[in-house]
């Protein structure tokens, strides 16, 4: 068996299931049909995109830590073992529901540097420069992850901070065996990293991608993690780590300086809440668009009997597409960093507003998205979600991102972590709206220290007094619809959580006016029916999202893991 540094911490391999068949029956509710039995745990479980990271979280729970401790330790471990999305150099959101029923949201989204301007992605001739927006040192936002994890731990954690960071230190310094998924993703990304020697050094052996089973040792990252372990957030935002970040910024002409790092603060916010068919929805407020859009779309859908219309029937799908279209139109119009601009959250999430929107939906006819013909850029970007529920039913949903796959691809020399390219989530420039994929609406333009709009949707659904679902996903703007579809699959179509996660997905985001579908999403009959109604369908070969979910049985309190197999390496660990 390959070397496993976690054994040094007494973290065992048992109780971890990457993929597997569960022999227990489906959820206790008799009418809930189950095709693929969820992995089931009696007391506590961590679900994340990497089985090693889930195991780290489980070890914290076994030590007497709570779900927050487990989430923080899992997130640090993901920064080592899942470098395409797990991060120190990015940002994220965490939604938590405490056993007393109160819920809190933590915002550690990246910020624009102090010297950022709305025109920073234009060239000397005033032309938009896509490279600069998404793939340059200017695309790096001031990182928030370490500040966020430290804040959450200070407010709600139980175990000592050092205990939560130590497993990540060991994974980085001693190394871990590269999984098949990681080997594949490194082989894909390395050719795009060649101009960054520190990135190449970190993720290859002299330019050759590491293969499955090779040990990946990240010594610089280990030292950065040791500073974070020993000094808390100051180990990242001050001292040597800060110096290394600023040195790279100066070398490449980036904007982040010590002042930006010193001023960065994670923020605790009121979660955004709503209801859906008697369930309470708790999700992330701005600067995420996720919670607001999710609740707005669910409110519209509440007026229809989706359950009876059936899973992926033409009418139920039509209604979902129309609801998505309206939610995403409002996202573009109204949403941005609410610390900087007014966002009408109560109105957008109200039942009255949803009723008004519902009146604009025709029963069997697609509406057209607005005459403005702009589209949002699409592309492969990278984010990761983890969910935890502990023995006291403390529930944590944490989504974290460096935006694209391996972020900016820039590893900070000497510090061993990848920088995000989250500035690409800002609109490129005022009024710069065209049919080629640019959007220039005001709420999400760059301003110094503003947080860029996100779609991350860490969400907790509550039934009665207990958490019922904990979930979230990567996938850029598709995140909102992936979360929506899993919620509808469980509540309306009465699927088990694993079936709900496995079910094929579709996505409409207002513009472009198309329904993007996963393979096997609709039958030919349903496709034809939707097309006759006026919907334009487009098959996407890439999977939509990667939902990491937990369902709590309302009766027994048993925990079912919904592990998305669309991407490799995901795993649930619990007991
Ligand atoms: O915050 C956001 O909405 C994006 N930066 C998330 C990117 C993402 O989900 C990529 N995942 N595959």
Tab-separated table of C-alpha atoms in Angstrom, residues 66-321:
chain	number	residue	atom	x	y	z
A	66	UNK	CA	-17.421	19.810	15.445
A	67	UNK	CA	-18.501	20.172	11.805
A	68	UNK	CA	-16.795	23.568	11.580
A	69	UNK	CA	-13.469	22.073	12.666
A	70	UNK	CA	-13.942	19.281	10.147
A	71	UNK	CA	-14.796	21.719	7.351
A	72	UNK	CA	-11.773	23.914	8.076
A	73	UNK	CA	-9.377	20.957	8.196
A	74	UNK	CA	-10.899	19.475	5.035
A	75	UNK	CA	-10.524	22.803	3.245
A	76	UNK	CA	-6.832	23.054	4.185
A	77	UNK	CA	-6.296	19.466	3.069
A	78	UNK	CA	-7.991	20.222	-0.264
A	79	UNK	CA	-5.492	23.048	-0.766
A	80	UNK	CA	-2.834	20.328	-0.856
A	81	UNK	CA	-4.455	17.295	-2.469
A	82	UNK	CA	-6.892	19.021	-4.851
A	83	UNK	CA	-4.850	21.922	-6.185
A	84	UNK	CA	-7.107	22.647	-9.160
A	85	UNK	CA	-9.630	24.176	-6.789
A	86	UNK	CA	-8.712	23.686	-3.140
A	87	UNK	CA	-6.691	26.705	-2.196
A	88	UNK	CA	-4.925	29.147	0.045
A	89	UNK	CA	-4.796	31.746	-2.722
A	90	UNK	CA	-8.523	31.997	-3.486
A	91	UNK	CA	-11.723	32.661	-1.603
A	92	UNK	CA	-15.030	31.139	-0.632
A	93	UNK	CA	-18.250	31.131	1.309
A	94	UNK	CA	-19.427	29.050	4.242
A	95	UNK	CA	-22.974	28.639	5.488
A	96	UNK	CA	-23.486	27.000	8.858
A	97	UNK	CA	-26.548	26.014	10.835
A	98	UNK	CA	-26.062	25.506	14.554
A	99	UNK	CA	-27.921	22.950	16.626
A	100	UNK	CA	-29.990	25.773	18.195
A	101	UNK	CA	-31.401	26.565	14.760
A	102	UNK	CA	-29.490	29.791	14.138
A	103	UNK	CA	-27.659	30.104	10.863
A	104	UNK	CA	-24.649	32.178	9.882
A	105	UNK	CA	-22.802	32.921	6.671
A	106	UNK	CA	-19.115	33.688	6.248
A	107	UNK	CA	-17.844	35.644	3.260
A	108	UNK	CA	-14.196	35.297	2.373
A	109	UNK	CA	-14.548	36.255	-1.245
A	110	UNK	CA	-11.483	37.810	-2.880
A	111	UNK	CA	-11.427	41.603	-3.268
A	112	UNK	CA	-10.142	43.952	-5.912
A	113	UNK	CA	-6.809	45.519	-4.944
A	114	UNK	CA	-6.769	49.152	-3.773
A	115	UNK	CA	-5.407	50.380	-7.091
A	116	UNK	CA	-7.893	48.478	-9.259
A	117	UNK	CA	-10.024	50.511	-11.681
A	118	UNK	CA	-13.063	49.781	-13.880
A	119	UNK	CA	-10.855	50.271	-16.946
A	120	UNK	CA	-8.078	47.929	-15.882
A	121	UNK	CA	-8.981	45.278	-18.431
A	122	UNK	CA	-8.822	47.653	-21.398
A	123	UNK	CA	-5.652	48.128	-23.421
A	124	UNK	CA	-4.054	51.472	-24.316
A	125	UNK	CA	-6.561	51.836	-27.165
A	126	UNK	CA	-9.520	51.280	-24.906
A	127	UNK	CA	-10.120	47.787	-26.245
A	128	UNK	CA	-11.112	44.969	-23.930
A	129	UNK	CA	-8.258	42.549	-23.339
A	130	UNK	CA	-9.572	39.126	-22.398
A	131	UNK	CA	-6.143	37.797	-21.555
A	132	UNK	CA	-5.640	40.543	-19.023
A	133	UNK	CA	-9.088	39.974	-17.496
A	134	UNK	CA	-8.812	36.223	-17.047
A	135	UNK	CA	-5.245	35.087	-17.554
A	136	UNK	CA	-2.779	37.591	-16.179
A	137	UNK	CA	-1.377	38.783	-12.890
A	138	UNK	CA	-4.100	41.470	-13.037
A	139	UNK	CA	-6.740	38.765	-12.830
A	140	UNK	CA	-5.648	37.941	-9.276
A	141	UNK	CA	-7.917	39.176	-6.481
A	142	UNK	CA	-6.761	39.677	-2.888
A	143	UNK	CA	-7.125	36.157	-1.441
A	144	UNK	CA	-9.672	35.512	1.296
A	145	UNK	CA	-9.562	31.793	2.112
A	146	UNK	CA	-7.120	31.833	5.032
A	147	UNK	CA	-8.820	34.831	6.683
A	148	UNK	CA	-12.181	33.129	6.226
A	149	UNK	CA	-11.186	29.783	7.664
A	150	UNK	CA	-9.520	31.553	10.617
A	151	UNK	CA	-12.605	33.678	11.282
A	152	UNK	CA	-14.959	30.705	11.184
A	153	UNK	CA	-12.676	28.767	13.491
A	154	UNK	CA	-12.436	31.666	15.961
A	155	UNK	CA	-16.201	32.121	16.072
A	156	UNK	CA	-17.378	28.499	16.002
A	157	UNK	CA	-14.522	25.991	16.157
A	158	UNK	CA	-13.755	23.746	19.122
A	159	UNK	CA	-10.392	22.150	18.414
A	160	UNK	CA	-7.103	24.089	18.540
A	161	UNK	CA	-6.296	25.826	15.225
A	162	UNK	CA	-3.002	23.970	14.959
A	163	UNK	CA	-4.797	20.633	14.905
A	164	UNK	CA	-6.824	21.711	11.896
A	165	UNK	CA	-3.876	22.852	9.810
A	166	UNK	CA	-1.437	20.104	10.788
A	167	UNK	CA	-2.840	17.369	8.497
A	168	UNK	CA	-2.409	19.708	5.518
A	169	UNK	CA	1.159	20.466	6.624
A	170	UNK	CA	1.925	16.752	6.665
A	171	UNK	CA	0.266	16.098	3.330
A	172	UNK	CA	2.329	18.870	1.772
A	173	UNK	CA	5.689	18.139	3.386
A	174	UNK	CA	5.628	14.348	3.346
A	175	UNK	CA	3.655	14.104	0.145
A	176	UNK	CA	0.718	11.958	-0.856
A	177	UNK	CA	0.147	9.514	-3.700
A	178	UNK	CA	-1.223	11.199	-6.780
A	179	UNK	CA	-4.678	9.874	-7.641
A	180	UNK	CA	-5.797	9.035	-11.136
A	181	UNK	CA	-7.921	12.155	-11.280
A	182	UNK	CA	-5.093	14.403	-10.152
A	183	UNK	CA	-2.668	12.773	-12.588
A	184	UNK	CA	-5.079	13.436	-15.437
A	185	UNK	CA	-5.706	17.014	-14.457
A	186	UNK	CA	-1.985	17.766	-13.997
A	187	UNK	CA	-1.227	16.321	-17.428
A	188	UNK	CA	-3.879	18.612	-18.862
A	189	UNK	CA	-2.824	21.798	-17.107
A	190	UNK	CA	0.987	21.565	-17.211
A	191	UNK	CA	1.312	22.720	-20.845
A	192	UNK	CA	-0.566	25.874	-19.793
A	193	UNK	CA	1.839	26.537	-16.919
A	194	UNK	CA	5.101	26.568	-18.791
A	195	UNK	CA	5.679	30.293	-18.412
A	196	UNK	CA	5.576	29.979	-14.627
A	197	UNK	CA	8.666	28.035	-13.462
A	198	UNK	CA	7.478	27.824	-9.854
A	199	UNK	CA	4.237	26.230	-11.024
A	200	UNK	CA	6.109	23.726	-13.192
A	201	UNK	CA	8.482	22.890	-10.349
A	202	UNK	CA	5.614	22.310	-7.981
A	203	UNK	CA	3.475	20.082	-10.174
A	204	UNK	CA	5.933	18.159	-12.333
A	205	UNK	CA	9.229	16.319	-12.181
A	206	UNK	CA	11.426	18.407	-14.416
A	207	UNK	CA	8.527	19.102	-16.760
A	208	UNK	CA	7.144	15.544	-16.789
A	209	UNK	CA	3.671	15.283	-15.260
A	210	UNK	CA	3.416	13.173	-12.132
A	211	UNK	CA	1.672	9.905	-12.776
A	212	UNK	CA	-0.883	8.058	-10.709
A	213	UNK	CA	0.739	6.735	-7.556
A	214	UNK	CA	3.741	9.105	-7.662
A	215	UNK	CA	4.337	10.995	-4.446
A	216	UNK	CA	3.539	14.720	-4.709
A	217	UNK	CA	5.628	16.612	-2.170
A	218	UNK	CA	5.048	20.395	-1.946
A	219	UNK	CA	7.755	21.701	0.362
A	220	UNK	CA	7.130	25.436	-0.129
A	221	UNK	CA	3.430	24.951	0.412
A	222	UNK	CA	4.256	22.982	3.554
A	223	UNK	CA	6.274	25.906	4.923
A	224	UNK	CA	3.464	28.344	4.148
A	225	UNK	CA	1.034	26.048	5.928
A	226	UNK	CA	3.402	25.845	8.910
A	227	UNK	CA	3.370	29.639	9.146
A	228	UNK	CA	-0.428	29.593	9.017
A	229	UNK	CA	-0.517	26.816	11.606
A	230	UNK	CA	1.773	28.741	13.952
A	231	UNK	CA	0.641	32.341	13.383
A	232	UNK	CA	-2.969	31.985	12.202
A	233	UNK	CA	-4.098	34.303	9.389
A	234	UNK	CA	-1.076	36.521	10.049
A	235	UNK	CA	1.034	33.665	8.727
A	236	UNK	CA	-0.484	34.423	5.331
A	237	UNK	CA	-1.318	38.140	5.267
A	238	UNK	CA	1.865	39.332	6.996
A	239	UNK	CA	5.518	38.362	7.215
A	240	UNK	CA	7.183	35.991	4.829
A	241	UNK	CA	4.103	34.779	2.921
A	242	UNK	CA	2.951	38.348	2.296
A	243	UNK	CA	6.465	39.309	1.200
A	244	UNK	CA	6.529	36.439	-1.290
A	245	UNK	CA	3.141	37.378	-2.736
A	246	UNK	CA	4.080	41.037	-3.108
A	247	UNK	CA	7.448	40.183	-4.633
A	248	UNK	CA	5.725	38.127	-7.345
A	249	UNK	CA	3.184	40.908	-7.896
A	250	UNK	CA	5.962	43.446	-8.377
A	251	UNK	CA	7.900	41.115	-10.640
A	252	UNK	CA	4.928	40.511	-12.937
A	253	UNK	CA	3.336	43.974	-12.729
A	254	UNK	CA	0.424	42.949	-10.492
A	255	UNK	CA	-1.493	45.256	-8.146
A	256	UNK	CA	-1.604	43.498	-4.779
A	257	UNK	CA	0.588	45.111	-2.126
A	258	UNK	CA	1.136	44.650	1.623
A	259	UNK	CA	-1.573	47.203	2.317
A	260	UNK	CA	-4.112	45.106	0.386
A	261	UNK	CA	-3.175	42.000	2.335
A	262	UNK	CA	-3.194	43.791	5.700
A	263	UNK	CA	-6.623	45.258	5.032
A	264	UNK	CA	-8.272	42.030	3.889
A	265	UNK	CA	-11.067	40.969	6.214
A	266	UNK	CA	-13.424	38.021	6.054
A	267	UNK	CA	-16.959	39.031	7.018
A	268	UNK	CA	-19.753	37.279	8.849
A	269	UNK	CA	-23.106	37.998	7.173
A	270	UNK	CA	-26.763	37.164	7.632
A	271	UNK	CA	-27.567	34.235	5.370
A	272	UNK	CA	-30.277	34.767	2.811
A	273	UNK	CA	-33.358	32.678	3.607
A	274	UNK	CA	-36.549	31.552	1.955
A	275	UNK	CA	-38.989	28.677	1.959
A	276	UNK	CA	-39.915	26.010	-0.561
A	277	UNK	CA	-42.962	23.807	0.006
A	278	UNK	CA	-42.565	24.104	3.753
A	279	UNK	CA	-38.807	23.558	3.830
A	280	UNK	CA	-36.563	26.419	4.895
A	281	UNK	CA	-33.745	27.373	2.513
A	282	UNK	CA	-30.589	28.941	3.993
A	283	UNK	CA	-27.962	30.104	1.544
A	284	UNK	CA	-25.260	32.621	0.724
A	285	UNK	CA	-26.147	36.333	0.366
A	286	UNK	CA	-24.259	38.809	-1.868
A	287	UNK	CA	-21.530	39.045	-2.985
A	288	UNK	CA	-22.798	35.681	-4.098
A	289	UNK	CA	-25.716	35.696	-6.484
A	290	UNK	CA	-26.276	32.058	-5.557
A	291	UNK	CA	-28.622	32.260	-2.593
A	292	UNK	CA	-30.770	35.054	-3.989
A	293	UNK	CA	-31.141	33.423	-7.406
A	294	UNK	CA	-31.801	29.982	-5.900
A	295	UNK	CA	-34.581	31.311	-3.676
A	296	UNK	CA	-36.070	33.451	-6.442
A	297	UNK	CA	-36.227	30.470	-8.815
A	298	UNK	CA	-37.604	28.118	-6.145
A	299	UNK	CA	-40.279	30.710	-5.298
A	300	UNK	CA	-41.381	30.775	-8.926
A	301	UNK	CA	-41.422	26.965	-9.085
A	302	UNK	CA	-43.445	26.636	-5.905
A	303	UNK	CA	-46.508	27.625	-7.926
A	304	UNK	CA	-46.306	24.478	-10.046
A	305	UNK	CA	-46.844	20.826	-9.204
A	306	UNK	CA	-43.469	19.655	-10.493
A	307	UNK	CA	-43.774	16.303	-8.724
A	308	UNK	CA	-46.866	15.350	-10.696
A	309	UNK	CA	-45.522	16.776	-13.920
A	310	UNK	CA	-42.648	14.343	-13.472
A	311	UNK	CA	-38.861	14.352	-13.566
A	312	UNK	CA	-37.615	15.874	-16.822
A	313	UNK	CA	-41.060	15.831	-18.415
A	314	UNK	CA	-41.470	18.457	-21.097
A	315	UNK	CA	-43.795	20.624	-19.015
A	316	UNK	CA	-41.856	20.408	-15.777
A	317	UNK	CA	-38.612	21.113	-17.660
A	318	UNK	CA	-40.181	24.023	-19.539
A	319	UNK	CA	-41.279	25.580	-16.255
A	320	UNK	CA	-37.849	25.085	-14.716
A	321	UNK	CA	-36.146	26.645	-17.731
